[in-house]
Short mmCIF file of N, CA, C and O and ligand atoms in Angstrom, two decimals:
data_model
loop_
_atom_site.label_atom_id
_atom_site.label_comp_id
_atom_site.label_asym_id
_atom_site.label_seq_id
_atom_site.Cartn_x
_atom_site.Cartn_y
_atom_site.Cartn_z
N UNK F 761 -0.75 -89.40 80.86
CA UNK F 761 -1.37 -90.63 81.28
C UNK F 761 -2.10 -90.41 82.60
O UNK F 761 -1.56 -89.83 83.52
N UNK F 762 -3.32 -90.86 82.71
CA UNK F 762 -4.10 -90.72 83.93
C UNK F 762 -4.16 -92.06 84.67
O UNK F 762 -4.43 -93.09 84.07
N UNK F 763 -3.86 -92.01 85.96
CA UNK F 763 -3.97 -93.20 86.79
C UNK F 763 -5.29 -93.10 87.54
O UNK F 763 -5.47 -92.22 88.38
N UNK F 764 -6.25 -93.97 87.22
CA UNK F 764 -7.56 -93.88 87.84
C UNK F 764 -7.55 -94.34 89.29
O UNK F 764 -8.29 -93.82 90.11
N UNK F 765 -6.74 -95.33 89.60
CA UNK F 765 -6.69 -95.87 90.96
C UNK F 765 -5.24 -95.93 91.42
O UNK F 765 -4.62 -96.97 91.35
N UNK F 766 -4.69 -94.81 91.88
CA UNK F 766 -3.30 -94.83 92.32
C UNK F 766 -3.11 -95.79 93.48
O UNK F 766 -4.02 -96.00 94.28
N UNK F 767 -1.92 -96.36 93.59
CA UNK F 767 -1.65 -97.31 94.66
C UNK F 767 -1.40 -96.62 95.99
O UNK F 767 -1.57 -97.24 97.03
N UNK F 768 -0.96 -95.37 95.97
CA UNK F 768 -0.67 -94.65 97.21
C UNK F 768 -1.24 -93.24 97.14
O UNK F 768 -1.08 -92.55 96.14
N UNK F 769 -1.92 -92.84 98.22
CA UNK F 769 -2.47 -91.49 98.33
C UNK F 769 -2.07 -90.95 99.69
O UNK F 769 -2.29 -91.59 100.72
N UNK F 770 -1.46 -89.75 99.70
CA UNK F 770 -1.11 -89.09 100.96
C UNK F 770 -2.28 -88.21 101.37
O UNK F 770 -2.65 -87.29 100.64
N UNK F 771 -2.85 -88.49 102.53
CA UNK F 771 -3.97 -87.69 103.04
C UNK F 771 -3.38 -86.52 103.84
O UNK F 771 -2.67 -86.76 104.82
N UNK F 772 -3.66 -85.28 103.46
CA UNK F 772 -3.11 -84.14 104.21
C UNK F 772 -3.49 -84.22 105.69
O UNK F 772 -4.66 -84.38 106.03
N UNK F 773 -2.49 -84.19 106.56
CA UNK F 773 -2.73 -84.26 107.99
C UNK F 773 -3.04 -85.65 108.51
O UNK F 773 -3.34 -85.81 109.70
N UNK F 774 -2.98 -86.64 107.64
CA UNK F 774 -3.36 -87.99 108.04
C UNK F 774 -2.50 -89.07 107.41
O UNK F 774 -1.34 -88.84 107.08
N UNK F 775 -3.08 -90.24 107.24
CA UNK F 775 -2.29 -91.40 106.82
C UNK F 775 -1.98 -91.42 105.32
O UNK F 775 -2.46 -90.59 104.55
N UNK F 776 -1.20 -92.41 104.95
CA UNK F 776 -1.00 -92.76 103.55
C UNK F 776 -1.90 -93.96 103.28
O UNK F 776 -1.84 -94.96 104.01
N UNK F 777 -2.74 -93.84 102.27
CA UNK F 777 -3.60 -94.96 101.90
C UNK F 777 -2.93 -95.77 100.81
O UNK F 777 -2.46 -95.21 99.81
N UNK F 778 -2.85 -97.07 101.03
CA UNK F 778 -2.22 -97.97 100.06
C UNK F 778 -3.26 -98.94 99.52
O UNK F 778 -3.99 -99.56 100.29
N UNK F 779 -3.27 -99.07 98.24
CA UNK F 779 -4.18 -100.02 97.60
C UNK F 779 -3.38 -101.27 97.22
O UNK F 779 -2.28 -101.17 96.68
N UNK F 780 -3.92 -102.44 97.56
CA UNK F 780 -3.29 -103.68 97.15
C UNK F 780 -2.29 -104.21 98.16
O UNK F 780 -2.28 -103.83 99.32
N UNK F 781 -1.46 -105.13 97.68
CA UNK F 781 -0.52 -105.82 98.55
C UNK F 781 0.81 -105.08 98.65
O UNK F 781 1.43 -104.78 97.62
N UNK F 782 1.19 -104.80 99.89
CA UNK F 782 2.46 -104.11 100.15
C UNK F 782 3.04 -104.63 101.45
O UNK F 782 2.33 -105.22 102.27
N UNK F 783 4.31 -104.38 101.67
CA UNK F 783 4.95 -104.67 102.95
C UNK F 783 5.38 -103.33 103.55
O UNK F 783 6.04 -102.53 102.89
N UNK F 784 4.96 -103.11 104.81
CA UNK F 784 5.27 -101.87 105.52
C UNK F 784 6.21 -102.20 106.66
O UNK F 784 5.98 -103.14 107.41
N UNK F 785 7.26 -101.40 106.81
CA UNK F 785 8.22 -101.61 107.88
C UNK F 785 7.87 -100.69 109.05
O UNK F 785 7.70 -99.47 108.87
N UNK F 786 7.77 -101.25 110.27
CA UNK F 786 7.46 -100.42 111.44
C UNK F 786 8.75 -99.80 111.98
O UNK F 786 9.85 -100.09 111.49
N UNK F 787 8.64 -98.93 113.01
CA UNK F 787 9.83 -98.25 113.52
C UNK F 787 10.89 -99.20 114.06
O UNK F 787 12.06 -98.83 114.17
N UNK F 788 10.50 -100.45 114.41
CA UNK F 788 11.48 -101.43 114.89
C UNK F 788 12.09 -102.26 113.77
O UNK F 788 12.88 -103.17 114.02
N UNK F 789 11.69 -101.98 112.54
CA UNK F 789 12.26 -102.68 111.40
C UNK F 789 11.52 -103.95 111.02
O UNK F 789 11.98 -104.69 110.15
N UNK F 790 10.39 -104.22 111.68
CA UNK F 790 9.62 -105.42 111.34
C UNK F 790 8.70 -105.14 110.16
O UNK F 790 8.07 -104.08 110.10
N UNK F 791 8.61 -106.09 109.26
CA UNK F 791 7.76 -105.93 108.08
C UNK F 791 6.35 -106.43 108.37
O UNK F 791 6.17 -107.44 109.05
N UNK F 792 5.37 -105.67 107.91
CA UNK F 792 3.95 -106.02 108.06
C UNK F 792 3.32 -105.99 106.68
O UNK F 792 3.41 -104.98 105.98
N UNK F 793 2.67 -107.07 106.32
CA UNK F 793 1.99 -107.12 105.04
C UNK F 793 0.60 -106.51 105.13
O UNK F 793 -0.07 -106.65 106.15
N UNK F 794 0.17 -105.84 104.09
CA UNK F 794 -1.19 -105.32 104.06
C UNK F 794 -2.15 -106.50 103.88
O UNK F 794 -1.82 -107.48 103.22
N UNK F 795 -3.32 -106.39 104.52
CA UNK F 795 -4.29 -107.49 104.45
C UNK F 795 -5.65 -107.03 103.94
O UNK F 795 -6.56 -107.84 103.83
N UNK F 796 -5.77 -105.75 103.64
CA UNK F 796 -7.05 -105.19 103.20
C UNK F 796 -6.91 -104.65 101.77
O UNK F 796 -5.80 -104.34 101.34
N UNK F 797 -8.03 -104.47 101.09
CA UNK F 797 -7.94 -103.86 99.76
C UNK F 797 -7.31 -102.47 99.81
O UNK F 797 -6.53 -102.10 98.94
N UNK F 798 -7.62 -101.69 100.88
CA UNK F 798 -6.99 -100.39 101.10
C UNK F 798 -6.54 -100.33 102.56
O UNK F 798 -7.33 -100.61 103.46
N UNK F 799 -5.28 -100.01 102.78
CA UNK F 799 -4.71 -99.94 104.13
C UNK F 799 -4.25 -98.53 104.42
O UNK F 799 -3.71 -97.85 103.55
N UNK F 800 -4.46 -98.08 105.67
CA UNK F 800 -4.04 -96.74 106.09
C UNK F 800 -2.77 -96.85 106.93
O UNK F 800 -2.77 -97.46 108.00
N UNK F 801 -1.69 -96.27 106.42
CA UNK F 801 -0.40 -96.32 107.10
C UNK F 801 -0.19 -95.01 107.85
O UNK F 801 -0.32 -93.92 107.27
N UNK F 802 0.11 -95.11 109.13
CA UNK F 802 0.30 -93.92 109.97
C UNK F 802 1.51 -93.12 109.48
O UNK F 802 2.57 -93.67 109.22
N UNK F 803 1.32 -91.81 109.41
CA UNK F 803 2.43 -90.90 109.07
C UNK F 803 2.77 -89.97 110.22
O UNK F 803 3.77 -89.27 110.17
N UNK F 804 1.92 -89.95 111.27
CA UNK F 804 2.21 -89.05 112.39
C UNK F 804 3.06 -89.75 113.46
O UNK F 804 3.58 -89.09 114.34
N UNK F 805 3.16 -91.05 113.38
CA UNK F 805 3.92 -91.90 114.32
C UNK F 805 3.35 -91.86 115.74
O UNK F 805 4.04 -92.18 116.70
N UNK F 806 2.10 -91.49 115.90
CA UNK F 806 1.46 -91.45 117.22
C UNK F 806 0.43 -92.57 117.39
O UNK F 806 -0.16 -92.70 118.47
N UNK F 807 0.20 -93.36 116.37
CA UNK F 807 -0.78 -94.44 116.44
C UNK F 807 -0.37 -95.48 117.48
O UNK F 807 0.82 -95.79 117.63
N UNK F 808 -1.34 -96.05 118.17
CA UNK F 808 -1.08 -97.17 119.09
C UNK F 808 -0.98 -98.47 118.33
O UNK F 808 -0.68 -99.51 118.93
N UNK F 809 -1.22 -98.44 117.03
CA UNK F 809 -1.19 -99.65 116.20
C UNK F 809 -0.19 -99.54 115.07
O UNK F 809 -0.43 -100.05 113.97
N UNK F 810 0.94 -98.88 115.30
CA UNK F 810 1.93 -98.72 114.23
C UNK F 810 2.27 -100.06 113.61
O UNK F 810 2.36 -101.05 114.32
N UNK F 811 2.40 -100.14 112.31
CA UNK F 811 2.50 -99.01 111.38
C UNK F 811 1.15 -98.53 110.84
O UNK F 811 1.13 -97.67 109.96
N UNK F 812 0.06 -99.00 111.40
CA UNK F 812 -1.25 -98.65 110.85
C UNK F 812 -1.84 -97.43 111.55
O UNK F 812 -1.65 -97.25 112.76
N UNK F 813 -2.58 -96.65 110.83
CA UNK F 813 -3.29 -95.49 111.38
C UNK F 813 -4.46 -95.98 112.23
O UNK F 813 -5.22 -96.85 111.82
N UNK F 814 -4.57 -95.40 113.44
CA UNK F 814 -5.72 -95.71 114.29
C UNK F 814 -6.61 -94.49 114.51
O UNK F 814 -7.49 -94.51 115.36
N UNK F 815 -6.37 -93.43 113.78
CA UNK F 815 -7.18 -92.22 113.87
C UNK F 815 -6.64 -91.19 114.85
O UNK F 815 -7.20 -90.10 114.97
N UNK F 816 -5.54 -91.51 115.55
CA UNK F 816 -5.00 -90.58 116.54
C UNK F 816 -4.63 -89.24 115.92
O UNK F 816 -4.75 -88.20 116.58
N UNK F 817 -4.23 -89.23 114.67
CA UNK F 817 -3.84 -87.96 114.02
C UNK F 817 -4.94 -86.92 114.10
O UNK F 817 -4.67 -85.72 114.11
N UNK F 818 -6.20 -87.36 114.22
CA UNK F 818 -7.33 -86.42 114.23
C UNK F 818 -7.37 -85.57 115.49
O UNK F 818 -7.98 -84.51 115.49
N UNK F 819 -6.75 -86.04 116.58
CA UNK F 819 -6.78 -85.29 117.83
C UNK F 819 -5.47 -84.56 118.09
O UNK F 819 -5.32 -83.91 119.12
N UNK F 820 -4.52 -84.64 117.16
CA UNK F 820 -3.24 -83.95 117.34
C UNK F 820 -3.37 -82.49 116.95
O UNK F 820 -4.15 -82.14 116.06
N UNK F 821 -2.59 -81.63 117.61
CA UNK F 821 -2.53 -80.24 117.16
C UNK F 821 -2.02 -80.19 115.72
O UNK F 821 -1.25 -81.06 115.30
N UNK F 822 -2.45 -79.19 114.99
CA UNK F 822 -2.12 -79.10 113.57
C UNK F 822 -0.62 -79.20 113.31
O UNK F 822 -0.20 -79.82 112.33
N UNK F 823 0.20 -78.64 114.20
CA UNK F 823 1.65 -78.64 113.97
C UNK F 823 2.27 -80.02 114.12
O UNK F 823 3.40 -80.25 113.71
N UNK F 824 1.54 -80.98 114.70
CA UNK F 824 2.07 -82.34 114.87
C UNK F 824 1.52 -83.30 113.82
O UNK F 824 1.92 -84.46 113.78
N UNK F 825 0.61 -82.83 112.98
CA UNK F 825 0.06 -83.68 111.94
C UNK F 825 1.00 -83.68 110.73
O UNK F 825 1.64 -82.68 110.44
N UNK F 826 1.04 -84.81 110.02
CA UNK F 826 1.90 -84.84 108.83
C UNK F 826 1.33 -83.92 107.75
O UNK F 826 0.12 -83.72 107.67
N UNK F 827 2.22 -83.36 106.95
CA UNK F 827 1.77 -82.44 105.90
C UNK F 827 1.39 -83.20 104.64
O UNK F 827 1.64 -84.37 104.51
S1 FES P 1696 -1.71 -90.87 110.63
FE1 FES P 1696 -3.45 -91.62 111.64
S2 FES P 1696 -2.72 -92.15 113.58
FE2 FES P 1696 -0.97 -91.44 112.56
#
């Protein structure tokens, strides 16, 4: 079976992209609902806008980026 539009995509070295409505829990345990058709969830934990990716992963050394 082929999924043409997966709901979650892990970007190597970057965020997880989520399609549709989801609830994301931040490091403090607070739930955040997605509000966009596609949302980028931070996986490096260095974003100033956790739980969302703000692009900070792009300036991290390779060893600190998520795999
Ligand atoms: S994955 Fe983009 S800022 Fe963390």
